[in-house]
Every structure is written in structure tokens, then in C-alpha cells.
Short mmCIF file of C-alpha atoms and ligand atoms in Angstrom, two decimals:
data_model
loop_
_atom_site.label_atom_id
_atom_site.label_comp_id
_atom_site.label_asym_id
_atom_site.label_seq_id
_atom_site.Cartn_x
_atom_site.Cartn_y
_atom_site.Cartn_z
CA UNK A 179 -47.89 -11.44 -30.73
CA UNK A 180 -45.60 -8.51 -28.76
CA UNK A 181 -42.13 -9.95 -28.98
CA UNK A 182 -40.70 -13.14 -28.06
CA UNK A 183 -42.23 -15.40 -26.06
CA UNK A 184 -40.40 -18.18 -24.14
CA UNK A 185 -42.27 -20.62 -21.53
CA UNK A 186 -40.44 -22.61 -18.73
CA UNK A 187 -41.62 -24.93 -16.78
CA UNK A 188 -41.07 -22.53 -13.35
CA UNK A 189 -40.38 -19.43 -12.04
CA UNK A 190 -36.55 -20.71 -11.71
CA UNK A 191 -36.11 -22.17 -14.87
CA UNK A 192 -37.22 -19.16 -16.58
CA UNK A 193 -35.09 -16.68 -14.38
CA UNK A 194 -31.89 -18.90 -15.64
CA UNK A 195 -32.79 -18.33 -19.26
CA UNK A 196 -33.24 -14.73 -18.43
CA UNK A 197 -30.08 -14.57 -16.76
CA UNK A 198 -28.02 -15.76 -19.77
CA UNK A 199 -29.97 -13.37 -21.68
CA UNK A 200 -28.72 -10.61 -19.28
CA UNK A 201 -24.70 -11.86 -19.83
CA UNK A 202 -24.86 -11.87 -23.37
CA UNK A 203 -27.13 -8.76 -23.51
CA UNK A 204 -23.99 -7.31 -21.14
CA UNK A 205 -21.29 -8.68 -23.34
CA UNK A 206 -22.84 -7.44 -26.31
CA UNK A 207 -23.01 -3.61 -25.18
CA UNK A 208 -19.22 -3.86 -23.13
CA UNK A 209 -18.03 -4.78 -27.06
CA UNK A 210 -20.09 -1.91 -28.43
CA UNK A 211 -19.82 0.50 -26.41
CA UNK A 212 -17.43 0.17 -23.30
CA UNK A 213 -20.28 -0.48 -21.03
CA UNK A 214 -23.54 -2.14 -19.99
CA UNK A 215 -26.34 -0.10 -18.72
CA UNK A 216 -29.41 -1.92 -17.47
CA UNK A 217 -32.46 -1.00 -15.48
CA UNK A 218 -34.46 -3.29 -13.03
CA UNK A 219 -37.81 -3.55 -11.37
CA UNK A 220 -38.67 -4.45 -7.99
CA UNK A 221 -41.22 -6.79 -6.62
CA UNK A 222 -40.40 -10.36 -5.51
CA UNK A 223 -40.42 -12.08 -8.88
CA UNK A 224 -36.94 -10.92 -9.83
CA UNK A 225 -35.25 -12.48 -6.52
CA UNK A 226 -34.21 -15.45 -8.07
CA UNK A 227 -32.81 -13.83 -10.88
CA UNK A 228 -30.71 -11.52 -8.99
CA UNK A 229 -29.22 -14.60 -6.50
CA UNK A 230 -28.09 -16.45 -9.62
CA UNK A 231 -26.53 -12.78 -11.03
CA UNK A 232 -25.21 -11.36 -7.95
CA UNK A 233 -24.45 -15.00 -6.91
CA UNK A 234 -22.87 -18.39 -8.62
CA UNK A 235 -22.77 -16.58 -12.20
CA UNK A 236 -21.68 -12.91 -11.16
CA UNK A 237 -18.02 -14.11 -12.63
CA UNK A 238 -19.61 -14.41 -15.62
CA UNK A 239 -21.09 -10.79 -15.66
CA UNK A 240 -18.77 -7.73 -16.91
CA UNK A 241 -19.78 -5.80 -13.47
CA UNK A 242 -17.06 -3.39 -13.71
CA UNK A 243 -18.43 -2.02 -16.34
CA UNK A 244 -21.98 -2.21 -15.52
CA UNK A 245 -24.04 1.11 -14.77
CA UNK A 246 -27.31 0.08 -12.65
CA UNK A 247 -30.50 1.99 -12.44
CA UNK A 248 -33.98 1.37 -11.40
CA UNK A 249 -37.23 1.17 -12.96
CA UNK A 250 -38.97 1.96 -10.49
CA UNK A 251 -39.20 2.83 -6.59
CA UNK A 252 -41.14 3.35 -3.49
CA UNK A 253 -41.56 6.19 -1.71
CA UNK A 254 -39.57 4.56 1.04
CA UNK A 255 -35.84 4.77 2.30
CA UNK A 256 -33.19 2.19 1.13
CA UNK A 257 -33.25 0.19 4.44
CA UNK A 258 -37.14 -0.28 4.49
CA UNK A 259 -38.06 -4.06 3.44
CA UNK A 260 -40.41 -2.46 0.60
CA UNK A 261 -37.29 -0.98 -0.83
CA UNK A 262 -36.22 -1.80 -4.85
CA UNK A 263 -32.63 -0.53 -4.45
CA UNK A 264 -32.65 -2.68 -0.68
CA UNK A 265 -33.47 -5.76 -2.32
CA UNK A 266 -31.38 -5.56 -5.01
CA UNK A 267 -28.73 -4.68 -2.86
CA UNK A 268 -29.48 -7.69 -0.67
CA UNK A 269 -28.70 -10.13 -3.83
CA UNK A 270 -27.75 -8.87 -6.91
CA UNK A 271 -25.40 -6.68 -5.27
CA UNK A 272 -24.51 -8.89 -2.19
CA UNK A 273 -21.21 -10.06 -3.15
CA UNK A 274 -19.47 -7.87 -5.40
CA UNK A 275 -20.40 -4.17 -4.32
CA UNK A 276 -20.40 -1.71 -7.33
CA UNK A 277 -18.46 1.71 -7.01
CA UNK A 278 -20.95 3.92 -5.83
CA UNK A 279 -20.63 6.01 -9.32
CA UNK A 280 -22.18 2.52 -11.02
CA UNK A 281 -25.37 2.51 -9.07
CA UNK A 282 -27.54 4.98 -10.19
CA UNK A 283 -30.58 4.67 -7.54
CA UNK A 284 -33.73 6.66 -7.30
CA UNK A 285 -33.83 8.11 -3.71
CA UNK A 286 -37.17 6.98 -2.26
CA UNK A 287 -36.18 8.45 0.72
CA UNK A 288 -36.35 12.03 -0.10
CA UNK A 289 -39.43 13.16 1.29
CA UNK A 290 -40.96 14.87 -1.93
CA UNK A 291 -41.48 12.45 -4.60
CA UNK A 292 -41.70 15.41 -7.27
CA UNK A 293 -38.33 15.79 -5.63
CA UNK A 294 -36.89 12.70 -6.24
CA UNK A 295 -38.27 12.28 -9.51
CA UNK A 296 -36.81 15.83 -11.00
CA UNK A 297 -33.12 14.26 -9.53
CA UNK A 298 -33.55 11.02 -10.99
CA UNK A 299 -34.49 13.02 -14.49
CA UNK A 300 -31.68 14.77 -14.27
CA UNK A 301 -29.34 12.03 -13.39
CA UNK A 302 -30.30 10.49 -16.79
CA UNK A 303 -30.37 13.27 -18.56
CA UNK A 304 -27.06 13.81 -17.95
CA UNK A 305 -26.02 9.81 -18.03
CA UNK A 306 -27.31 9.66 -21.55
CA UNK A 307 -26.25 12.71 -22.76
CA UNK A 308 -24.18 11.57 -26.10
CA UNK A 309 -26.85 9.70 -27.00
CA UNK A 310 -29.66 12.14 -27.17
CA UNK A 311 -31.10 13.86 -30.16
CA UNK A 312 -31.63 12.86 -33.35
CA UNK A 313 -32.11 9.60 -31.76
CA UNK A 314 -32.27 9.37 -27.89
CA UNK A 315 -31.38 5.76 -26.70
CA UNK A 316 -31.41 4.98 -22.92
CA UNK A 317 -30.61 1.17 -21.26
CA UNK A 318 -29.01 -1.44 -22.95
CA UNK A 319 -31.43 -3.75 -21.07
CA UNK A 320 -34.42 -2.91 -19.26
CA UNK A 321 -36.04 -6.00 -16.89
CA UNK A 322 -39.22 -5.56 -16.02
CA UNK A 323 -42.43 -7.47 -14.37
CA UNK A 324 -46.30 -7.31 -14.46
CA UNK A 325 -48.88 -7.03 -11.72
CA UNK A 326 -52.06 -9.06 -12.28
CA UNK A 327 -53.60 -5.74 -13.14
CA UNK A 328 -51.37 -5.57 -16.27
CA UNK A 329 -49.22 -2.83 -14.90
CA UNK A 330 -45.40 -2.40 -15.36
CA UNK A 331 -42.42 -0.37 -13.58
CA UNK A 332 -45.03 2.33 -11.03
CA UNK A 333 -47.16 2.63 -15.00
CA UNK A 334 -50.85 1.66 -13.37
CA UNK A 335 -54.09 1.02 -15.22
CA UNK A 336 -55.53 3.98 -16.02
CA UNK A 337 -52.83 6.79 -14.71
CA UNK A 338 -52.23 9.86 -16.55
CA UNK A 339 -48.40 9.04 -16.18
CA UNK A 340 -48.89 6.46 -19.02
CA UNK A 341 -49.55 9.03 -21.20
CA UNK A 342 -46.48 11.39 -20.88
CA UNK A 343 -44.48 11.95 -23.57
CA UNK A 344 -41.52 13.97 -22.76
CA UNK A 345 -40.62 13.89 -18.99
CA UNK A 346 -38.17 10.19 -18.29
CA UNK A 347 -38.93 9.88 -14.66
CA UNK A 348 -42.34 10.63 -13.09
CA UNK A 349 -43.85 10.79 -9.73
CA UNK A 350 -46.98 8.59 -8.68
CA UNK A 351 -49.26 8.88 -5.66
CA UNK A 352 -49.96 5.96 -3.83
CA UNK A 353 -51.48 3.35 -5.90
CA UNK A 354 -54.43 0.71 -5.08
CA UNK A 355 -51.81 -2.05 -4.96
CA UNK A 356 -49.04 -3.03 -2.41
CA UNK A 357 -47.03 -1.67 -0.84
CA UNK A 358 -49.40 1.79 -0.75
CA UNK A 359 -46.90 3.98 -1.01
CA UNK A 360 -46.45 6.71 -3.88
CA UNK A 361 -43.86 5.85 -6.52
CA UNK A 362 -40.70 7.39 -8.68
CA UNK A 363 -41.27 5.58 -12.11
CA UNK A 364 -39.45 5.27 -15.42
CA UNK A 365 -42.03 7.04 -18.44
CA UNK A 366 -42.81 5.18 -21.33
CA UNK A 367 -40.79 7.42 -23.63
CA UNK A 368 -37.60 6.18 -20.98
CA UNK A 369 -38.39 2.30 -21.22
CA UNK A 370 -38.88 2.59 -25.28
CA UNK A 371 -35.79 4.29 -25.73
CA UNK A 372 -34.15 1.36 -24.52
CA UNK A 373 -32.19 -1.21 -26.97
CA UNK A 374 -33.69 -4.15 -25.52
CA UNK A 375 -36.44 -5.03 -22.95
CA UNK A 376 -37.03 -8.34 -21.21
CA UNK A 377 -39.86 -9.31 -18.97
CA UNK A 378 -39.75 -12.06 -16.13
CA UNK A 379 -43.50 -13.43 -15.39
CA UNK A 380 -44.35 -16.10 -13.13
CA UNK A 381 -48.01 -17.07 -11.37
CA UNK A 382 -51.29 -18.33 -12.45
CA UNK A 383 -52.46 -14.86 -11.01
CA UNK A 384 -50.97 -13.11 -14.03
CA UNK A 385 -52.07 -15.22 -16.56
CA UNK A 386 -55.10 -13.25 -17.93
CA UNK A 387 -53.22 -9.94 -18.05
CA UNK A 388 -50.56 -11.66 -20.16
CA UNK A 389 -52.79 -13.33 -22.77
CA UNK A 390 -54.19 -9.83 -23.04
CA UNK A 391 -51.06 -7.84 -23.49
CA UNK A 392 -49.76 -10.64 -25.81
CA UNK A 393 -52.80 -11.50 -27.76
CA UNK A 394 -53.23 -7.68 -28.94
CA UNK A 395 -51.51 -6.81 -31.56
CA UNK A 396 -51.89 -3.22 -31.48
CA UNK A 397 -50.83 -1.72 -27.82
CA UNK A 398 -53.78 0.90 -28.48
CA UNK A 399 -56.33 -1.55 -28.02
CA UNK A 400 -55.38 -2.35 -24.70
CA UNK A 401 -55.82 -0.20 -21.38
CA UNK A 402 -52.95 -2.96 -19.75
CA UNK A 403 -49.73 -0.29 -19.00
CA UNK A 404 -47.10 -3.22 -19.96
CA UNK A 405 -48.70 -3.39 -23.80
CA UNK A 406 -47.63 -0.36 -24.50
CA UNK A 407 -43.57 -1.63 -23.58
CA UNK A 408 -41.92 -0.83 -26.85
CA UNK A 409 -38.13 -0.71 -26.96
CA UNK A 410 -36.04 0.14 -29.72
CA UNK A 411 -34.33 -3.41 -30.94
CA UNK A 412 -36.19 -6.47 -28.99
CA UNK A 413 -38.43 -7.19 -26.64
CA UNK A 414 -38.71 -10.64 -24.65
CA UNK A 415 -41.30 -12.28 -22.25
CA UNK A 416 -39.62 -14.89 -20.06
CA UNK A 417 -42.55 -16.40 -18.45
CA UNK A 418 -43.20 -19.79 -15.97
CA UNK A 419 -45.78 -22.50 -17.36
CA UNK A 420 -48.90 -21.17 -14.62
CA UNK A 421 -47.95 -17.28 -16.01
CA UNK A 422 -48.26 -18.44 -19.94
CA UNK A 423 -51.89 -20.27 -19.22
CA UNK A 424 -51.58 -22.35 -22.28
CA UNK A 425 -49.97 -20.23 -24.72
CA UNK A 426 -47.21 -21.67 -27.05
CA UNK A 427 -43.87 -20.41 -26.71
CA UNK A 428 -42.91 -18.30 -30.10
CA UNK A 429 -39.21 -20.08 -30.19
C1 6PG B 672 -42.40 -2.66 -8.23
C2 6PG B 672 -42.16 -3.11 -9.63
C3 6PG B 672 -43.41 -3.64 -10.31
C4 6PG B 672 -43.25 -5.16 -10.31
C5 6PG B 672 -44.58 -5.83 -10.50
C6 6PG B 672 -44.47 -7.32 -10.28
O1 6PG B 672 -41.62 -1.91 -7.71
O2 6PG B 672 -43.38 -3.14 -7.62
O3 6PG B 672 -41.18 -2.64 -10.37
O4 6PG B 672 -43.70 -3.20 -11.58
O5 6PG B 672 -42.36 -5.55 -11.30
O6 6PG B 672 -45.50 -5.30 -9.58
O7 6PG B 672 -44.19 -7.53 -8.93
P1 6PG B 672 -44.01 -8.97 -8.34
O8 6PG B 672 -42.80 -9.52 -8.99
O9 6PG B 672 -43.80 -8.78 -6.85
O10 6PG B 672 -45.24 -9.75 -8.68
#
């Protein structure tokens, strides 16, 4: 088994496990270190996560000192409904705007992708600075989903993104899945430098690619982009009861 598995009976039970996870993960780092930096995805499964943290429990979140970036984004400006910085904005950041210096967004807008991928490289680069060499760490906390296709952040089956190994931020042209637009992705070596990963799963449709990714104990054996999710300290699968087709929560 790859990490921690936890299995709720829906989509909305599981994103209110997640979100304490996300408030202690954030008070944890604010006593280490001053601040919290986390990273999310896009797609729809997220949505309730971010009401509940941009929402009823956002007291309970140290958002002053929380630095936001993005996993992922499409190749799409900020006020388009396929957007991953709109949508966030639309909940997690509905009621309690950050200081634009705290939101660290990946500019799908700009028309190159290459483009926007070289800023958002350098953005991090710089971000992280003090904490690169001998041992680069990135997030705190990095959420993250799955397609059905076993894919993770913009990291498809089969793309020659998944294997680079120095670059943070990549560009990808438009993949076979919705919306088909090209990407701005996180690299592998970005999402395993992180402390701590968690992933929200919810849907029957997923259920195969999960037993796969979870099942194989060594990432190599599998061609599914979210095996190979690695960070530093802990990873966590937060999944619903259709996502986890069976399989026994590991605590
Ligand atoms: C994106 C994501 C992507 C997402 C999965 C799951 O921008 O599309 O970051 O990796 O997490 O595709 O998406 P759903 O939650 O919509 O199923």
C-alpha cells in the first residue's frame, strides 16, 4: 500500500476529514516555520473542500499566513469557467481575499504556455529559495486528484513530462481529456519535494485506477502518473466509499 488510506462514506464526508487535515497540516508549518504553503488542483472534486475552507471553517485556517499556489492550470484566462485559479477564487477564496503577494497563480492566460510555465518556474524558484540545495523542499501541503485514467496535476498517461527530472513547472499540449486545452503543470521532482501530499478521490469511475496505484507497491510497475506521487514526509488518500471499490481503509 502507497500511504494512508482513509474511506468515507461520500464525497463530503471525506472532504471534511481532508479539511481538518489541511488546518492542522497549516498549524503545524505556521509553528515551524512562520508560514503555510500549500498547492491545489483543479477539477470539480475539490469544490466541496474549498466551500467548507474558504467558508464556515476559514476562521479556523491561519490565512494570513498562507502562501497559495497551483498544481496545475489550463491554458485559459482566470475568468474562463475551465479556470483552476477562477474556481478557487470562487470558494476557497470567496470570503476572505488573500493579499495579492499570497496567491501565487500560474497565468493560463498568457498566450505561450512555454511562457507561462518558465514564469511560474521562476516564481518558485525564487519562493523556495532558502530551502534549496542540499535538500530542496517545496509545499507544506500539496492536494491533489486523479482522473479515471490514473493521471494527477496536467501528469497524463504516457507523457514525456512524467519523466523530467529537473525543470518544477512544465508545459503540456492539449491532452485527450477535458477541458482540451494545453496545460502549465507542477513536475514530479516539484510535488515530491513537498512535506506532505494528500489526495481527495470520489466516484465509482475512479475506482480501478485507484486499486492500481494503491495495490502496487513499487510506483515503477505502474504506467498510472499519480503512483509515482512521492512526497518527502506523508502521503494520504482521502477517498469516498464508490472511489475505494472495496478496499479497507489502512487506519
Ligand atoms: C485539473 C486537475 C486534475 C484533477 C483531476 C480530477 O486541473 O484538471 O488538477 O489533475 O485533479 O483531473 O478532476 P475531477 O476532480 O474533476 O475529477
Amino acid at each position: 500500500m502507497r500511504g494512508e488510506l482513509s474511506v468515507f462514506s461520500d464525497l463530503d464526508e471525506a472532504a471534511r476529514a481532508l479539511a481538518e487535515r489541511v488546518v492542522r497540516a497549516a498549524d503545524d508549518a505556521v509553528a515551524r516555520s512562520g508560514r503555510f504553503t500549500l498547492a491545489i488542483s483543479g477539477g470539480k472534486t475539490p469544490e466541496p473542500l474549498f466551500g467548507l475552507l474558504g467558508g464556515p471553517w476559514a476562521k479556523r485556517m491561519p490565512w494570513t499566513r498562507t502562501e497559495l499556489f497551483w498544481v496545475d492550470e489550463r491554458a485559459v484566462g482566470p475568468d474562463d469557467p475551465e479556470s483552476n485559479y477562477g474556481g478557487a477564487r470562487a470558494s476557497l477564496l470567496a470570503e476572505h481575499p488573500l493579499r495579492p503577494e499570497q496567491v501565487h497563480r500560474i497565468s493560463g492566460e498568457t498566450p505561450d504556455p512555454e511562457s507561462a510555465a518558465k514564469a511560474y518556474e521562476l516564481e518558485l524558484r525564487s519562493f523556495f529559495a532558502d530551502t534549496v540545495p542540499p535538500v530542496p523542499f517545496t509545499f507544506d501541503l500539496v492536494l491533489l486528484g486523479i482522473g479515471p485514467d490514473g493521471h494527477t496535476a496536467s501528469l497524463f498517461p504516457g507523457s514525456p513530462v512524467l519523466e523530467e527530472r529537473i525543470a518544477w513547472v512544465r508545459a503540456v499540449p492539449t491532452p485527450v481529456v477535458i477541458p482540451r486545452v494545453p496545460r502549465i503543470t507542477l513536475t514530479l521532482p516539484a510535488i515530491n519535494a513537498a512535506h506532505e501530499a494528500a489526495f481527495l478521490v470520489g466516484g465509482a469511475d475512479k475506482a480501478p485506477a485507484l486499486r492500481s496505484i494503491l495495490s502496487n507497491p513499487d510506483a515503477r510497475e505502474t504506467s498510472l502518473p499519480a503512483a509515482r506521487v512521492q512526497p518527502r514526509d506523508r502521503l494520504e488518500w482521502f477517498v469516498d466509499r464508490a472511489a475505494a471499490g472495496g478496499m479497507r481503509p489502512t487506519r
